[in-house]
JSON list of C-alpha atoms in Angstrom, two decimals:
[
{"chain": "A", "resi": 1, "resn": "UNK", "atom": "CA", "xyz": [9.82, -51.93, -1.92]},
{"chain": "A", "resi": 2, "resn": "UNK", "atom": "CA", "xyz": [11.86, -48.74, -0.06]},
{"chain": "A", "resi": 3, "resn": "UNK", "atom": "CA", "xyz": [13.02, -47.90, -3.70]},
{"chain": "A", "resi": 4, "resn": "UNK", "atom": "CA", "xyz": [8.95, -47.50, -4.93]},
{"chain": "A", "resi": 5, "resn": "UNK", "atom": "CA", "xyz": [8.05, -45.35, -1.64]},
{"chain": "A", "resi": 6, "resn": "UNK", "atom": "CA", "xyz": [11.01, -42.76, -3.29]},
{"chain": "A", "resi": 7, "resn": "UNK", "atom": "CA", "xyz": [9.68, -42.76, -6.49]},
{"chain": "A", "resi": 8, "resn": "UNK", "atom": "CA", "xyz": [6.08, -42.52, -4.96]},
{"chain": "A", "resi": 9, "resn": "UNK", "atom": "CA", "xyz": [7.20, -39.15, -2.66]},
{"chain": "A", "resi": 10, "resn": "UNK", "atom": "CA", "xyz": [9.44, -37.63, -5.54]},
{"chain": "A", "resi": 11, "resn": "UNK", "atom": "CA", "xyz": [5.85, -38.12, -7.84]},
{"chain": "A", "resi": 12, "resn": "UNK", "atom": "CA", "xyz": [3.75, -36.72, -5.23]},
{"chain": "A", "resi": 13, "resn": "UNK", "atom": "CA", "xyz": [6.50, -33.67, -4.55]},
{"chain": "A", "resi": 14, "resn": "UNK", "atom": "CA", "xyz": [6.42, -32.77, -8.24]},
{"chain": "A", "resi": 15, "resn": "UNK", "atom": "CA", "xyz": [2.30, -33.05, -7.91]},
{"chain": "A", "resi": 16, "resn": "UNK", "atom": "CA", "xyz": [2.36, -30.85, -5.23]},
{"chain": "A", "resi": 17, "resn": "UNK", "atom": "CA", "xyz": [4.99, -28.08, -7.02]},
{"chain": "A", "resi": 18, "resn": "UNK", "atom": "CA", "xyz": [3.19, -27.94, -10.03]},
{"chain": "A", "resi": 19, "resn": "UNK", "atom": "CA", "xyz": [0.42, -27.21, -8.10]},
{"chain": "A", "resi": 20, "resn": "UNK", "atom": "CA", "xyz": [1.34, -24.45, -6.15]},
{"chain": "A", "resi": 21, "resn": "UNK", "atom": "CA", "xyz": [3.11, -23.01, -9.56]},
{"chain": "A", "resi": 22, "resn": "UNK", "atom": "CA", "xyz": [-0.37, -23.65, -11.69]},
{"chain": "A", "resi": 23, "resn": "UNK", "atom": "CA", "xyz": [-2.07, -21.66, -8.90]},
{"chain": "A", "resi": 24, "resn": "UNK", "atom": "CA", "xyz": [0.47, -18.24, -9.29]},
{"chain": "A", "resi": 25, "resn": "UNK", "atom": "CA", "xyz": [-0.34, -14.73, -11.12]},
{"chain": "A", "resi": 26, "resn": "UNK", "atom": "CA", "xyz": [1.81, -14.79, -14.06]},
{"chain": "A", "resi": 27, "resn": "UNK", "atom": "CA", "xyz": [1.30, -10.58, -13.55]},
{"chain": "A", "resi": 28, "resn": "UNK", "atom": "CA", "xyz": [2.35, -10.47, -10.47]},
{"chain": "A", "resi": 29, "resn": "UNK", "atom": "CA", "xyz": [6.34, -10.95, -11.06]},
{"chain": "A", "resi": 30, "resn": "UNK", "atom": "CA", "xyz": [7.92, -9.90, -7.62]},
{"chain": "A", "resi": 31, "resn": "UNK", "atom": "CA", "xyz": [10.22, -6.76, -8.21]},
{"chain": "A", "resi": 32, "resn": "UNK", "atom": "CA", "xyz": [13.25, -6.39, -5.34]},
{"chain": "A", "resi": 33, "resn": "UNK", "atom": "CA", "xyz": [12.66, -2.52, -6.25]},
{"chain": "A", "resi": 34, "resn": "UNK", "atom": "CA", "xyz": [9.67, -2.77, -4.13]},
{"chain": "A", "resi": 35, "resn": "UNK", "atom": "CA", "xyz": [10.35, -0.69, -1.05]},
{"chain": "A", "resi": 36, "resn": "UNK", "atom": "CA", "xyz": [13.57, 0.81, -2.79]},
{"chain": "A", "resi": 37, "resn": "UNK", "atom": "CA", "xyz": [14.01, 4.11, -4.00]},
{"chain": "A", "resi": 38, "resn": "UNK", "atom": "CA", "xyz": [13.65, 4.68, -7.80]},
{"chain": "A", "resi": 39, "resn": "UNK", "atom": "CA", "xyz": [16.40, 4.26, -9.66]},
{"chain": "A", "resi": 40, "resn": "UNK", "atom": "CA", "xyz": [17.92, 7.58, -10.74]},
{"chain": "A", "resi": 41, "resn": "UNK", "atom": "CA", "xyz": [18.13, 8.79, -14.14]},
{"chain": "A", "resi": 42, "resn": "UNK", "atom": "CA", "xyz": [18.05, 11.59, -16.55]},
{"chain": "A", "resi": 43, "resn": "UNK", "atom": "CA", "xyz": [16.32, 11.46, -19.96]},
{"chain": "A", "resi": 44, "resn": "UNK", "atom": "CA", "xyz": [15.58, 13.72, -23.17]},
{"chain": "A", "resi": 45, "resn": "UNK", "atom": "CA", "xyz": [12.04, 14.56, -22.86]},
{"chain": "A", "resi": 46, "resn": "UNK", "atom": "CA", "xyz": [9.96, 13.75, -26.06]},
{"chain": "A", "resi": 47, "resn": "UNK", "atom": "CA", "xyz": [8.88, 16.66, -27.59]},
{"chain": "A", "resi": 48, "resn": "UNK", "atom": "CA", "xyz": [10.53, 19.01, -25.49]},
{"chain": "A", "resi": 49, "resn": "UNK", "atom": "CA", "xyz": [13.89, 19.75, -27.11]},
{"chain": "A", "resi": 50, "resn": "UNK", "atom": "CA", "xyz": [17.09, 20.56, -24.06]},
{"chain": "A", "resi": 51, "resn": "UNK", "atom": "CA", "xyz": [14.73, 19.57, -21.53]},
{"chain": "A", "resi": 52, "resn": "UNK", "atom": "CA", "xyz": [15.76, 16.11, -19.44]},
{"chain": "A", "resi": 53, "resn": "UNK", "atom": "CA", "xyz": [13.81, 14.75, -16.46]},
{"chain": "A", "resi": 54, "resn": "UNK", "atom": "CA", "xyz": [14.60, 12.29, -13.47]},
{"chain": "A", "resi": 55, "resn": "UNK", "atom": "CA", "xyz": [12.88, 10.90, -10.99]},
{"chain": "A", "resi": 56, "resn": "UNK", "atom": "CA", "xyz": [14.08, 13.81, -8.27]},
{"chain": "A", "resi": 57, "resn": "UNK", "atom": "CA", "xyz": [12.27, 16.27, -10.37]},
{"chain": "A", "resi": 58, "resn": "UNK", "atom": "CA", "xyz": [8.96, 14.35, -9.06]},
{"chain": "A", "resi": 59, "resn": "UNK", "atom": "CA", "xyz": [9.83, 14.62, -5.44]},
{"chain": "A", "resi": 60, "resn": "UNK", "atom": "CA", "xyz": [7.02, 15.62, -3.36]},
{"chain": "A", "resi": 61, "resn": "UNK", "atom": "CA", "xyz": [3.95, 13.98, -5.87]},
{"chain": "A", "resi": 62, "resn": "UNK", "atom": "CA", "xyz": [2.93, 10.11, -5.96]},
{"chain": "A", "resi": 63, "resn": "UNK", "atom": "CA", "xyz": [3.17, 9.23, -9.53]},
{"chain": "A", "resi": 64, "resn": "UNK", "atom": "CA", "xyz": [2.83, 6.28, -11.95]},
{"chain": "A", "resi": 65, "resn": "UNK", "atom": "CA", "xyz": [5.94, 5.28, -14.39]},
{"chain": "A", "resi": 66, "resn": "UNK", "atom": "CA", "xyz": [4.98, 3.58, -17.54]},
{"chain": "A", "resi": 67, "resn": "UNK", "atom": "CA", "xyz": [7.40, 2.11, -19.45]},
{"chain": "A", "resi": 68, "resn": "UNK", "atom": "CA", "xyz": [5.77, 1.25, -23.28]},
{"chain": "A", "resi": 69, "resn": "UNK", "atom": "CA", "xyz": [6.58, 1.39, -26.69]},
{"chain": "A", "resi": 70, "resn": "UNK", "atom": "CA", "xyz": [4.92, 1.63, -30.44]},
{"chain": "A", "resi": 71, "resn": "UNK", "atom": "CA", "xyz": [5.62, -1.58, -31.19]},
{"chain": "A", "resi": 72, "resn": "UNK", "atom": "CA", "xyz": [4.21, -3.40, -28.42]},
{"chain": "A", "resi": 73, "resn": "UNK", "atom": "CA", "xyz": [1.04, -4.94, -28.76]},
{"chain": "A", "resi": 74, "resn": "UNK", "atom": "CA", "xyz": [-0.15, -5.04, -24.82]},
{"chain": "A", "resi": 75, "resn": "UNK", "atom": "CA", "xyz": [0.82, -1.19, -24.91]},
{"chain": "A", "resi": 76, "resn": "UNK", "atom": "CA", "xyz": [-1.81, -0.81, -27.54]},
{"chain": "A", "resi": 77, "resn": "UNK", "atom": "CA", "xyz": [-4.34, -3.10, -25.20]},
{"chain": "A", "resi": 78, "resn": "UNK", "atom": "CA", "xyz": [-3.75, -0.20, -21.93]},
{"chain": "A", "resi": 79, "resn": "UNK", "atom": "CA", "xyz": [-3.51, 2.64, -24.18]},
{"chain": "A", "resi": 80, "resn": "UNK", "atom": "CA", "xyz": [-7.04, 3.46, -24.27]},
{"chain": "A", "resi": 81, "resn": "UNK", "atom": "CA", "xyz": [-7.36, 2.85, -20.19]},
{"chain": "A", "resi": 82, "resn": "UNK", "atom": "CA", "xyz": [-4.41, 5.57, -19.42]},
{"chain": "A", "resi": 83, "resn": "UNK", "atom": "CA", "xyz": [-5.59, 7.77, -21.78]},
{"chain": "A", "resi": 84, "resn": "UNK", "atom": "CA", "xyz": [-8.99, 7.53, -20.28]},
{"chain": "A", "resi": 85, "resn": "UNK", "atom": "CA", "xyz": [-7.51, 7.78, -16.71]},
{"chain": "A", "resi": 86, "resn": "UNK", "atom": "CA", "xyz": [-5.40, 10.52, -17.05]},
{"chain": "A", "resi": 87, "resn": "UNK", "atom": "CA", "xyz": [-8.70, 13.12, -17.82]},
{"chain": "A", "resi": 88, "resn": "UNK", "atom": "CA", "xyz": [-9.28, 12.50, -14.47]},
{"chain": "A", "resi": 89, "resn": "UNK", "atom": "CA", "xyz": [-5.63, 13.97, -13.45]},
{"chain": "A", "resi": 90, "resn": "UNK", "atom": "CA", "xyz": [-5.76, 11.91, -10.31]},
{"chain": "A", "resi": 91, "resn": "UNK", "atom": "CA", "xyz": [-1.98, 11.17, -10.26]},
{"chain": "A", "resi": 92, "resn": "UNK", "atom": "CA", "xyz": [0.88, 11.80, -12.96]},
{"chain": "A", "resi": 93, "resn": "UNK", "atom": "CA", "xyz": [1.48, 9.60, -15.22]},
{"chain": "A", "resi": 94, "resn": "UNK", "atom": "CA", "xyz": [5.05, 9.65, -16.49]},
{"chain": "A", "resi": 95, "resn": "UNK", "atom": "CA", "xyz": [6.10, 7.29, -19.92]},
{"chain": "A", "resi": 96, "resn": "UNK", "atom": "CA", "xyz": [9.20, 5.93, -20.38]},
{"chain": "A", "resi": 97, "resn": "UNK", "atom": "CA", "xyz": [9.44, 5.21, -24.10]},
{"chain": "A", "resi": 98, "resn": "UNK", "atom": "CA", "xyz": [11.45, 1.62, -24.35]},
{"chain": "A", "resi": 99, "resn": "UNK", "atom": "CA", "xyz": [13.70, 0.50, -26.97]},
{"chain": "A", "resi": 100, "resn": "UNK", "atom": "CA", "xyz": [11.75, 2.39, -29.85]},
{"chain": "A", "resi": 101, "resn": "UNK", "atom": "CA", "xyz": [13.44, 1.23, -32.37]},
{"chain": "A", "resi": 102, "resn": "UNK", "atom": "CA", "xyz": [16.04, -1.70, -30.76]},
{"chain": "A", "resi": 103, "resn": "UNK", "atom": "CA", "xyz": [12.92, -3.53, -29.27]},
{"chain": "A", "resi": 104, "resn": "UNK", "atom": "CA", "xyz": [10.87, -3.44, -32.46]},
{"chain": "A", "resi": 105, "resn": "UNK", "atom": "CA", "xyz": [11.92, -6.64, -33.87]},
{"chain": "A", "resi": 106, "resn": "UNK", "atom": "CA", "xyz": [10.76, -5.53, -37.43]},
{"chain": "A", "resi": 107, "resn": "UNK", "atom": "CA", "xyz": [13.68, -3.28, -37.41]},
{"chain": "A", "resi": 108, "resn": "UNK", "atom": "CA", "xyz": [17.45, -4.03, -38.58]},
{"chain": "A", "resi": 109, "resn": "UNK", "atom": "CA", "xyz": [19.42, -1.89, -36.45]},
{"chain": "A", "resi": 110, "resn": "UNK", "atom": "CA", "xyz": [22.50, -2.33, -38.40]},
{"chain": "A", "resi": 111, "resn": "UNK", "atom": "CA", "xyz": [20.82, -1.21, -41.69]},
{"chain": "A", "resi": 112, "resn": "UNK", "atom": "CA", "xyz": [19.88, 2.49, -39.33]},
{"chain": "A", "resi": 113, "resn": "UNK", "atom": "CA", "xyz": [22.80, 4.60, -39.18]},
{"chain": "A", "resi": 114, "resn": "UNK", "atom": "CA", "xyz": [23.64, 5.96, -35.77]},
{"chain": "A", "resi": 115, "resn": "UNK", "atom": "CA", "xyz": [22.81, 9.25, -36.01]},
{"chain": "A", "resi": 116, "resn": "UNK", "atom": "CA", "xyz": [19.27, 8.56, -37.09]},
{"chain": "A", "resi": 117, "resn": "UNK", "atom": "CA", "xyz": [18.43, 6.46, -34.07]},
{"chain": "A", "resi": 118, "resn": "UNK", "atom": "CA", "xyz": [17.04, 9.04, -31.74]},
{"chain": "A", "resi": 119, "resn": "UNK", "atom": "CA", "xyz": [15.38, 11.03, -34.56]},
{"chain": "A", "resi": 120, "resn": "UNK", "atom": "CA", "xyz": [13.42, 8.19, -35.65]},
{"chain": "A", "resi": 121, "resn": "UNK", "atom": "CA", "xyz": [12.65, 7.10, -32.38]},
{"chain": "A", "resi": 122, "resn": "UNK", "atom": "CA", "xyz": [11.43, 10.75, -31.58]},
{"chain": "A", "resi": 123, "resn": "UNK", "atom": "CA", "xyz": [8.99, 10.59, -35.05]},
{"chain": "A", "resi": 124, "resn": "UNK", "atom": "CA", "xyz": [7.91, 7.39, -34.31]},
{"chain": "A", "resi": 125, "resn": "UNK", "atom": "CA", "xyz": [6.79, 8.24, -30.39]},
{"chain": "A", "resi": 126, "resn": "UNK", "atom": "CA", "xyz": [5.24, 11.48, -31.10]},
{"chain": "A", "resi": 127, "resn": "UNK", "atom": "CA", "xyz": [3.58, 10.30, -33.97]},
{"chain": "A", "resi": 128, "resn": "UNK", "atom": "CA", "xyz": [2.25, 7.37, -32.21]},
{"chain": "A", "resi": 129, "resn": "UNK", "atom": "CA", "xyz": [1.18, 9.38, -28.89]},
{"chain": "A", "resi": 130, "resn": "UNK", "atom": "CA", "xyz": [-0.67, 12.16, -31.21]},
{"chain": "A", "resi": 131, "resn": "UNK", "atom": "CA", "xyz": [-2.36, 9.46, -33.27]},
{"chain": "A", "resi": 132, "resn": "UNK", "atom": "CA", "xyz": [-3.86, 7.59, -30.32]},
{"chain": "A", "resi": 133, "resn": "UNK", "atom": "CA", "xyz": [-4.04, 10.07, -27.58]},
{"chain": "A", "resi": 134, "resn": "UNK", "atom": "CA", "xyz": [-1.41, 11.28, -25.14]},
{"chain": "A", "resi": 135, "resn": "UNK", "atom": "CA", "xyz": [-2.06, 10.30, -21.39]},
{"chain": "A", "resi": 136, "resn": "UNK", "atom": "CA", "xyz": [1.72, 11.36, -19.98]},
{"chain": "A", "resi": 137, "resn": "UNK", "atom": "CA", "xyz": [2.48, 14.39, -18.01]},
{"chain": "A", "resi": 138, "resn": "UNK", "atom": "CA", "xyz": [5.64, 13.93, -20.10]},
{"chain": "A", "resi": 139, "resn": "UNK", "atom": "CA", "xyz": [7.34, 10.78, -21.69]},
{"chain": "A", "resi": 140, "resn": "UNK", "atom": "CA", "xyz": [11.27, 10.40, -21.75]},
{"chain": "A", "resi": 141, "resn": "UNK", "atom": "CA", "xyz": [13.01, 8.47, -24.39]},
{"chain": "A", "resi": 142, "resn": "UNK", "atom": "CA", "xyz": [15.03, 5.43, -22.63]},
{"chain": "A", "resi": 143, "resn": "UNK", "atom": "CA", "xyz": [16.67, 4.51, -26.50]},
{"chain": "A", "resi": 144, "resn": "UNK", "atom": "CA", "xyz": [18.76, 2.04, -25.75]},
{"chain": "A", "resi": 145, "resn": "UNK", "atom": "CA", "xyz": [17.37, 0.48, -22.19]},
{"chain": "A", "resi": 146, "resn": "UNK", "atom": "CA", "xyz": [20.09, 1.04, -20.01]},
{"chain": "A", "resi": 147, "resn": "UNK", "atom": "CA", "xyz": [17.12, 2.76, -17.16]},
{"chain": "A", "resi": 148, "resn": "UNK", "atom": "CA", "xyz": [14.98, -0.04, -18.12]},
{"chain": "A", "resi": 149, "resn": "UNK", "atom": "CA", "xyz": [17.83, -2.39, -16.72]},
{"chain": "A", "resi": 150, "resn": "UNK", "atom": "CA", "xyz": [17.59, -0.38, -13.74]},
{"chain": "A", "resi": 151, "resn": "UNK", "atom": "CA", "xyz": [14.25, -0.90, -13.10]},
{"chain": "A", "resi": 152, "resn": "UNK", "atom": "CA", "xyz": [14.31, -4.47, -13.95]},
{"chain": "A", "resi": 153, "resn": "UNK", "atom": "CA", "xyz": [12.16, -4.30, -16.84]},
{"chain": "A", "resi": 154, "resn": "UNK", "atom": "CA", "xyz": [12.25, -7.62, -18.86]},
{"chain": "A", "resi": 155, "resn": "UNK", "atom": "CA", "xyz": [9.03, -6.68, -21.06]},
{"chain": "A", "resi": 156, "resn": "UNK", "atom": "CA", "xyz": [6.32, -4.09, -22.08]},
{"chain": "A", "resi": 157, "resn": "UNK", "atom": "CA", "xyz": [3.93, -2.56, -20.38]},
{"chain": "A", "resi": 158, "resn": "UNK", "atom": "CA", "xyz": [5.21, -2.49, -16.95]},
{"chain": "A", "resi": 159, "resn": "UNK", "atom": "CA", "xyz": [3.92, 0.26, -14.57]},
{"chain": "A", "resi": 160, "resn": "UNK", "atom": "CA", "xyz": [5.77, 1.75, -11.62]},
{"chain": "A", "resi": 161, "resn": "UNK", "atom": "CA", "xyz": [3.50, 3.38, -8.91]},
{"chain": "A", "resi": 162, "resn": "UNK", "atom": "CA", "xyz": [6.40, 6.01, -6.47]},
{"chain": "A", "resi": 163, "resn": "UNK", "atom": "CA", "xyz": [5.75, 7.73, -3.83]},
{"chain": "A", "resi": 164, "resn": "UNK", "atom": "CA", "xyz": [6.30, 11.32, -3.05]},
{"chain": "A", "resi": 165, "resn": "UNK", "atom": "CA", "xyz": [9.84, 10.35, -1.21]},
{"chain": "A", "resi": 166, "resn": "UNK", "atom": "CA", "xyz": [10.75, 8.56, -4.55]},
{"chain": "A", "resi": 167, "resn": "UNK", "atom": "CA", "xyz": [10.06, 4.65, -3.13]},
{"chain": "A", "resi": 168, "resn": "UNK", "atom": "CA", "xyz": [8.93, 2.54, -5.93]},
{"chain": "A", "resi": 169, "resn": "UNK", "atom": "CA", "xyz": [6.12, 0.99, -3.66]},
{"chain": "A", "resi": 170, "resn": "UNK", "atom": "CA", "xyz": [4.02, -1.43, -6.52]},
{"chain": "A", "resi": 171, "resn": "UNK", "atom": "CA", "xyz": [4.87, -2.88, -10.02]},
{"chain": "A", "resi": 172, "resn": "UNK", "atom": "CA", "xyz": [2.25, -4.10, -12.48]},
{"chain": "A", "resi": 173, "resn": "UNK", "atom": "CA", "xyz": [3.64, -5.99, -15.18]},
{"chain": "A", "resi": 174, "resn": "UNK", "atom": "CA", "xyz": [1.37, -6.34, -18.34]},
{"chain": "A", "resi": 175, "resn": "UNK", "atom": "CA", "xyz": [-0.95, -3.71, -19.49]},
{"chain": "A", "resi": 176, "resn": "UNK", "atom": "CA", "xyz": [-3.87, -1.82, -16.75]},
{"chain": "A", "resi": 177, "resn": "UNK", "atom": "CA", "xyz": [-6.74, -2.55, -17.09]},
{"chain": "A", "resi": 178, "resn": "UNK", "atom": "CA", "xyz": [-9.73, -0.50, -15.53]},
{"chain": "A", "resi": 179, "resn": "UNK", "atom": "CA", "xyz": [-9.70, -3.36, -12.77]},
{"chain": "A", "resi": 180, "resn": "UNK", "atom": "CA", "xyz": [-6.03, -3.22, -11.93]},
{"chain": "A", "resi": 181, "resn": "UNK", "atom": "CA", "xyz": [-6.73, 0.55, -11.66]},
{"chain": "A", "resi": 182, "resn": "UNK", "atom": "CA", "xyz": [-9.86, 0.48, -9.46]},
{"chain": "A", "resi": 183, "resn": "UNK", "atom": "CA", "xyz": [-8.63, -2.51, -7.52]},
{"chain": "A", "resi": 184, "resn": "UNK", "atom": "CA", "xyz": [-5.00, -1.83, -6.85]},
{"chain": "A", "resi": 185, "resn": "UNK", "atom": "CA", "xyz": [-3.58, 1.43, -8.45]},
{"chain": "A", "resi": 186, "resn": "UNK", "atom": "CA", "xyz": [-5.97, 4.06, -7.13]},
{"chain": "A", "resi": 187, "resn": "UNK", "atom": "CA", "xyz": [-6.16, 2.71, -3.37]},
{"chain": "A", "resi": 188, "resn": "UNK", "atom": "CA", "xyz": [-2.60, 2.78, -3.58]},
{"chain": "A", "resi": 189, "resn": "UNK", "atom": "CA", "xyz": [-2.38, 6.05, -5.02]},
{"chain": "A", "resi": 190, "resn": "UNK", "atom": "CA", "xyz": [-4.95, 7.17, -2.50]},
{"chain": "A", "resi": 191, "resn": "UNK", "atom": "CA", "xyz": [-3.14, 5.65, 0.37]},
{"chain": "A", "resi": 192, "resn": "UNK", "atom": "CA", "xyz": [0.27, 7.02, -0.32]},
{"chain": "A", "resi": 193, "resn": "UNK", "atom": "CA", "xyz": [-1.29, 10.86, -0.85]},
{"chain": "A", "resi": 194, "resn": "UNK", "atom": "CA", "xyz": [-2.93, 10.50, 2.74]}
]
């Protein structure tokens, strides 16, 4: 009889769990960068040839980092939304162009020679950004997604709201939509330029 009252509590335990887990934002994936300054780095800027930027260089302004890439379909899903949102010029919007051409799984990266890596990459980012509209201040090419390790980005779109002291103080992962901005983004944004 004891041995059914185990099975009956593990059951109920597992009930419970699944539960709780059923009940979770998939969206909201906890980041330990929260609260942490921004992981340094400095990256070609597309479009812009010699000229790098870092995180320091935006010392002083609350901005968003959006990491994204041409092959990703949920970047084409927020596309419209930060293009939109960036008319208003409300914060700075900084892209991080991810794995151009080693995340596109279309692509055999051992039939692309070295030295063309970064040129294609370039083509294919500035083609896509002047074909569907350009919402970044700036975008800097993260090729092979060593800073994308740094911010503990595991997929595409993920947005990075810093503050003006360089503290990474939200992450959205999955693509904005005008609700995430109204709801979340822009009373944080708000907040933090108070």
């Amino acid at each position: 009889m004891n041995r059914y009252y185990w099975i009956l509590g593990a059951f109920a335990a597992l009930v419970v769990l699944l539960a709780v887990g059923l009940n979770l934002n998939p969206r909201e994936v906890p980041s330990p960068l929260v609260g942490k300054p921004a992981p340094a780095f400095r990256l070609a800027v597309l479009g812009k040839e010699g000229a790098t930027m870092g995180p320091e260089d935006m010392k002083g302004k609350v901005w968003l980092l959006n990491v994204w890439s041409t092959w990703c379909v949920s970047c084409r899903q927020e596309h419209p939304v930060l293009v939109e949102f960036s008319r208003n010029g409300q914060v700075p919007v900084v892209g991080l162009n991810y794995k151009e051409l080693r995340g596109d799984g279309e692509i055999d990266m051992r039939r692309v020679p070295p030295e063309q890596e970064v040129p294609l990459a370039l083509k294919r980012a500035q083609g896509w950004l002047t074909e569907h509209g350009n919402p970044y201040l700036l975008t800097v090419m993260d090729i092979d997604g060593r800073v994308g390790i740094d911010y503990g980005v595991y997929g595409v779109p993920e947005t990075y709201v810093i503050d003006k002291t360089g503290v990474i103080r939200m992450k959205h992962t999955g693509p904005i939509s005008p609700q995430v901005l109204s709801e979340k983004i822009l009373p944080l944004v708000t907040e933090l330029n108070r």
